[in-house]
């Protein structure tokens, strides 16, 4: 029974470490590509006054 419990714990540890590795790599690459993305310049909004139309 102890061997079966050790096997289950080992499998759970393997799955957990793989999930942690995949998720951490995903977030590292996501942050890296976000930093490499060129920033768009913010265009100034020029407003013109318009007369209100009457019905």
XYZ file of C-alpha atoms in Angstrom:
55
model
C 0.000 0.000 0.000
C 2.872 2.363 0.775
C 4.392 1.744 -2.665
C 1.107 2.636 -4.343
C 0.836 5.826 -2.282
C 4.435 6.755 -3.187
C 3.645 6.176 -6.872
C 0.546 8.367 -6.696
C 2.469 11.132 -4.949
C 5.266 10.883 -7.515
C 2.833 11.109 -10.430
C 1.090 14.100 -8.839
C 4.442 15.808 -8.299
C 5.420 15.204 -11.925
C 2.145 16.571 -13.271
C 2.303 19.579 -10.954
C 5.872 20.442 -11.872
C 5.112 20.117 -15.590
C 2.068 22.364 -15.248
C 4.082 24.932 -13.313
C 6.851 24.845 -15.925
C 4.477 25.237 -18.853
C 2.537 28.080 -17.223
C 5.661 29.935 -16.131
C 7.176 29.612 -19.624
C 3.915 30.908 -21.108
C 3.968 34.009 -18.912
C 7.687 34.625 -19.501
C 7.203 34.509 -23.271
C 4.034 36.604 -23.053
C 5.862 39.347 -21.130
C 8.890 39.128 -23.434
C 6.843 39.503 -26.607
C 4.833 42.337 -25.055
C 8.100 44.163 -24.331
C 9.326 43.610 -27.904
C 6.100 44.876 -29.484
C 6.587 48.352 -30.931
C 4.641 50.991 -29.059
C 2.074 52.914 -31.084
C 2.353 56.674 -30.879
C -0.669 58.305 -29.330
C -2.305 60.570 -31.882
C -3.546 63.896 -30.618
C -7.248 64.380 -31.095
C -7.998 67.635 -32.852
C -11.522 68.809 -32.306
C -13.293 71.312 -34.503
C -16.255 73.241 -33.289
C -19.407 72.447 -35.218
C -22.707 74.198 -35.162
C -25.590 72.204 -33.810
C -28.135 71.400 -36.465
C -31.714 72.461 -35.893
C -34.568 70.164 -36.765
